[in-house]
PDB file of C-alpha atoms in Angstrom:
ATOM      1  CA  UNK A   1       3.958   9.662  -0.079  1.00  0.00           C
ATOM      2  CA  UNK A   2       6.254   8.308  -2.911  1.00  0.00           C
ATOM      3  CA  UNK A   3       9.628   6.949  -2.167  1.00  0.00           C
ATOM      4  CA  UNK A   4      11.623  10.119  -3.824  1.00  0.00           C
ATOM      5  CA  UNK A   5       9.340  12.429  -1.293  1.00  0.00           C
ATOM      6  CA  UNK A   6       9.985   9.971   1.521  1.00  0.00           C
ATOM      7  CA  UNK A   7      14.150  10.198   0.626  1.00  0.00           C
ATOM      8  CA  UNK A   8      14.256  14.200  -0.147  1.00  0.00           C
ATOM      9  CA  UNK A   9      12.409  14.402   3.579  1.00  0.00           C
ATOM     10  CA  UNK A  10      14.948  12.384   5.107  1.00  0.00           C
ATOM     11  CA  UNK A  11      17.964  13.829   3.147  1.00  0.00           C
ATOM     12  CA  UNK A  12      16.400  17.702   4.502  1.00  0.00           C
ATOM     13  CA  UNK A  13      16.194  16.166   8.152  1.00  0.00           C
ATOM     14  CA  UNK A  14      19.435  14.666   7.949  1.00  0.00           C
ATOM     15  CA  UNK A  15      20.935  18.160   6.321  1.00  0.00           C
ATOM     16  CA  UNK A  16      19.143  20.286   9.122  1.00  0.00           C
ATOM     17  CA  UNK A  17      20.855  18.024  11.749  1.00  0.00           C
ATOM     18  CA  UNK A  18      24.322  18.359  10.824  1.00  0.00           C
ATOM     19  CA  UNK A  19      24.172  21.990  10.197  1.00  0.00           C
ATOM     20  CA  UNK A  20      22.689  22.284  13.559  1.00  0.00           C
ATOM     21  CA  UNK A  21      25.402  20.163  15.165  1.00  0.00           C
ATOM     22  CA  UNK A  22      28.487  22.245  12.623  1.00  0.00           C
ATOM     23  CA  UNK A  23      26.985  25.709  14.383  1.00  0.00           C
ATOM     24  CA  UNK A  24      26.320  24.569  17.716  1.00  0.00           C
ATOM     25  CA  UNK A  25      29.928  23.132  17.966  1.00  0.00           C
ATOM     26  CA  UNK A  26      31.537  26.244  16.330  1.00  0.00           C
ATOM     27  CA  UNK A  27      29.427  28.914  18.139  1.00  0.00           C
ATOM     28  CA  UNK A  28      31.363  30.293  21.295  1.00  0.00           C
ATOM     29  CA  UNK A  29      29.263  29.059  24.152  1.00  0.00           C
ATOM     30  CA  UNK A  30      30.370  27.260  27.500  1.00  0.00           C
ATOM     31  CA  UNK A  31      30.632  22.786  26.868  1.00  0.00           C
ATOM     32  CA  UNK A  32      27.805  22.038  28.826  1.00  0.00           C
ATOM     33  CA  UNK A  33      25.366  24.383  26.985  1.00  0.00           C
ATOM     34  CA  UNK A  34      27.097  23.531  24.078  1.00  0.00           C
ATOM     35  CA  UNK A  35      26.348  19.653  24.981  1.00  0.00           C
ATOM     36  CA  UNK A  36      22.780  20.652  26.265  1.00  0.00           C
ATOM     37  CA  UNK A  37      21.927  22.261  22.620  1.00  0.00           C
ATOM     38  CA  UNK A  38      23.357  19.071  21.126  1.00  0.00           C
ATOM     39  CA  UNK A  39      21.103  16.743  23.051  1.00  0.00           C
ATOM     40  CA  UNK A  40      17.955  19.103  22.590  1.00  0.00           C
ATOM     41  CA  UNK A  41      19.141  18.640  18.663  1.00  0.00           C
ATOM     42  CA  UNK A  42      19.629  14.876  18.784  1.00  0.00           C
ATOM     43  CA  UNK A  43      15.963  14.920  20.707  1.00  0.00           C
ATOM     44  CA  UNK A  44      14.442  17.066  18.460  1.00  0.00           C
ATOM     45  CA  UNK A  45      15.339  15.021  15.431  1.00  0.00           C
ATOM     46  CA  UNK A  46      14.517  12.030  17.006  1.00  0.00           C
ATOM     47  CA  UNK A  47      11.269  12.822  17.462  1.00  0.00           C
ATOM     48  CA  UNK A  48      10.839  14.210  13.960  1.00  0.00           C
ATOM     49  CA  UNK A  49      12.288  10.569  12.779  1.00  0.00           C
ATOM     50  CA  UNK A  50       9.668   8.819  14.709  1.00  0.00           C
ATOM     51  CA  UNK A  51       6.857  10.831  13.542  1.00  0.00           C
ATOM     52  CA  UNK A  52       8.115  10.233   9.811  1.00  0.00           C
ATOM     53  CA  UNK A  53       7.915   6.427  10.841  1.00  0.00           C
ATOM     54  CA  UNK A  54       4.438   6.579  12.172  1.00  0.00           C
ATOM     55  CA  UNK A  55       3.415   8.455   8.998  1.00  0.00           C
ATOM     56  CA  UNK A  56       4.789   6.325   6.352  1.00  0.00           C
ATOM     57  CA  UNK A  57       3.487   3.021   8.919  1.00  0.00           C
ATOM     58  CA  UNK A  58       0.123   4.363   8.764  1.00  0.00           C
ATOM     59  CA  UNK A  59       0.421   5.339   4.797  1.00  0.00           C
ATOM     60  CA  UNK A  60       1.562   1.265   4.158  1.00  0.00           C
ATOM     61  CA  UNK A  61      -1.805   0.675   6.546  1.00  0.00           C
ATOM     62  CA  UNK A  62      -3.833   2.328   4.409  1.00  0.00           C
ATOM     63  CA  UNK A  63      -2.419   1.233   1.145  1.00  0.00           C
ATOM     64  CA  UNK A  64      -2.263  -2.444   2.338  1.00  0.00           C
ATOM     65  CA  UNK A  65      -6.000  -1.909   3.546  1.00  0.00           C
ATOM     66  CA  UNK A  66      -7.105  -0.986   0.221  1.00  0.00           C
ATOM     67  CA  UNK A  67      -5.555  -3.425  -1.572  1.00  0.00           C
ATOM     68  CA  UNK A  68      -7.109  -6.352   0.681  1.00  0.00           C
ATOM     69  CA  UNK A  69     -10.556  -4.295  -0.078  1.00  0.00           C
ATOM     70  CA  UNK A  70      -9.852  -4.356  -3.823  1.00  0.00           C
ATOM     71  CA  UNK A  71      -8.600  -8.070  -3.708  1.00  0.00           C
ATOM     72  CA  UNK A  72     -11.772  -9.283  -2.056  1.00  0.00           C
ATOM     73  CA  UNK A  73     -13.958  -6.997  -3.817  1.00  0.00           C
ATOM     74  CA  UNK A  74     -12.264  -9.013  -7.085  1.00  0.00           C
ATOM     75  CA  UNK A  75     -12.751 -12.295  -5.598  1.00  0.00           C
ATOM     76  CA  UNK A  76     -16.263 -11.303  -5.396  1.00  0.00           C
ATOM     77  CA  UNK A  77     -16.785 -10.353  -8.608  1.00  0.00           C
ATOM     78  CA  UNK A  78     -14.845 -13.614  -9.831  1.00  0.00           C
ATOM     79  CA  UNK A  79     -16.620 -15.720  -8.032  1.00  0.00           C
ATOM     80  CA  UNK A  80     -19.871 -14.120  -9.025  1.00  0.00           C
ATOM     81  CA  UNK A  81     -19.115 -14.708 -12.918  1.00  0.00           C
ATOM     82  CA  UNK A  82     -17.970 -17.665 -12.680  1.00  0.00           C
ATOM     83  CA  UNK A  83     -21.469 -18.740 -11.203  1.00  0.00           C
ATOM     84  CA  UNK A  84     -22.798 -16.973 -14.006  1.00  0.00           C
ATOM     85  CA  UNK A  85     -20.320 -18.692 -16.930  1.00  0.00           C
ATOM     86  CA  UNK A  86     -21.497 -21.696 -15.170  1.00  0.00           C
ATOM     87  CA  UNK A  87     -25.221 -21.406 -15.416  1.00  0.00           C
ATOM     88  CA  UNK A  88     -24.678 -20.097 -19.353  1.00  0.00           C
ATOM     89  CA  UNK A  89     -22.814 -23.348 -19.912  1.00  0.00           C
ATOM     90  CA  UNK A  90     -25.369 -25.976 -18.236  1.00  0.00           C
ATOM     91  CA  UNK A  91     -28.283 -23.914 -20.603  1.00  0.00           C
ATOM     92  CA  UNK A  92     -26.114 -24.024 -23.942  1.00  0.00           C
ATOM     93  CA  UNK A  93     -25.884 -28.328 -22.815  1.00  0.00           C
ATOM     94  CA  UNK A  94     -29.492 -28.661 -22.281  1.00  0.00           C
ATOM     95  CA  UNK A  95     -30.161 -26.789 -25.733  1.00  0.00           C
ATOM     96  CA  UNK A  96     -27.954 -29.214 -27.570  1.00  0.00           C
ATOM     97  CA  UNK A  97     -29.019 -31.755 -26.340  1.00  0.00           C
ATOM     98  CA  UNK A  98     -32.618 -31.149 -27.101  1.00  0.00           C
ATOM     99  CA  UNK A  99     -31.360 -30.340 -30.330  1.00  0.00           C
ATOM    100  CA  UNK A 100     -29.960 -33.844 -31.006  1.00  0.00           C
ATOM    101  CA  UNK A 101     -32.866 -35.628 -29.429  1.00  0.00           C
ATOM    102  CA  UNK A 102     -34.835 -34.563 -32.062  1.00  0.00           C
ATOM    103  CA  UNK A 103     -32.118 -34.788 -34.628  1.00  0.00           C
ATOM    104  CA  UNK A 104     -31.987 -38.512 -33.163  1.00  0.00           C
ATOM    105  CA  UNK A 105     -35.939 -39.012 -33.154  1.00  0.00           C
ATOM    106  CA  UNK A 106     -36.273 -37.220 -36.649  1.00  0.00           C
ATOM    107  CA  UNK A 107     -33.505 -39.988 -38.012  1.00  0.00           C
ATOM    108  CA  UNK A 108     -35.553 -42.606 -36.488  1.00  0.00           C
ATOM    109  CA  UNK A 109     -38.770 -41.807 -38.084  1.00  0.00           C
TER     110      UNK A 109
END
């Protein structure tokens, strides 16, 4: 989720729990099932802010995951052409250097 979705979320949650709390406290109902709907509404979005949490942990898992994937799957590929660059370099040496061997043993002769 991007970070605007994950504030707009919050922002609704956070909206839903104080106009909860503003009717609860204005409605006419006896205190203690007045205080009993206010702890259900406290409980309720606590457990809706802890399963945001464990979504957006599990989201940064994933993302994090990937990212080591990509990062080795780079590496890889690095170290792979570099092995390559490498034996393209020694061939392009032993070619000039045949080259001026006989360059040398032509300007002997």
């Amino acid at each position: 989720m991007s970070d605007n979705t994950g504030k707009t979320v919050l922002a609704l949650l956070a909206g839903a729990a104080i106009g909860a709390g503003l009717g609860i406290l204005f409605a006419p109902d006896k205190g203690s099932n007045t205080r009993r709907k206010i702890k259900d509404g406290f409980e309720e979005g606590k457990e809706n802010l802890k399963h945001r949490f464990e979504e957006v942990t599990e989201n940064l898992k994933s993302k994090f995951s990937k990212a080591k994937v990509d990062l080795e799957a780079e590496f890889d590929h690095l170290i792979a052409d570099s092995h390559h660059k490498k034996e393209e370099v020694i061939e392009t040496m032993e070619r000039k250097l045949a080259e001026l061997k006989k360059q040398a043993a032509t300007a002997k002769n």
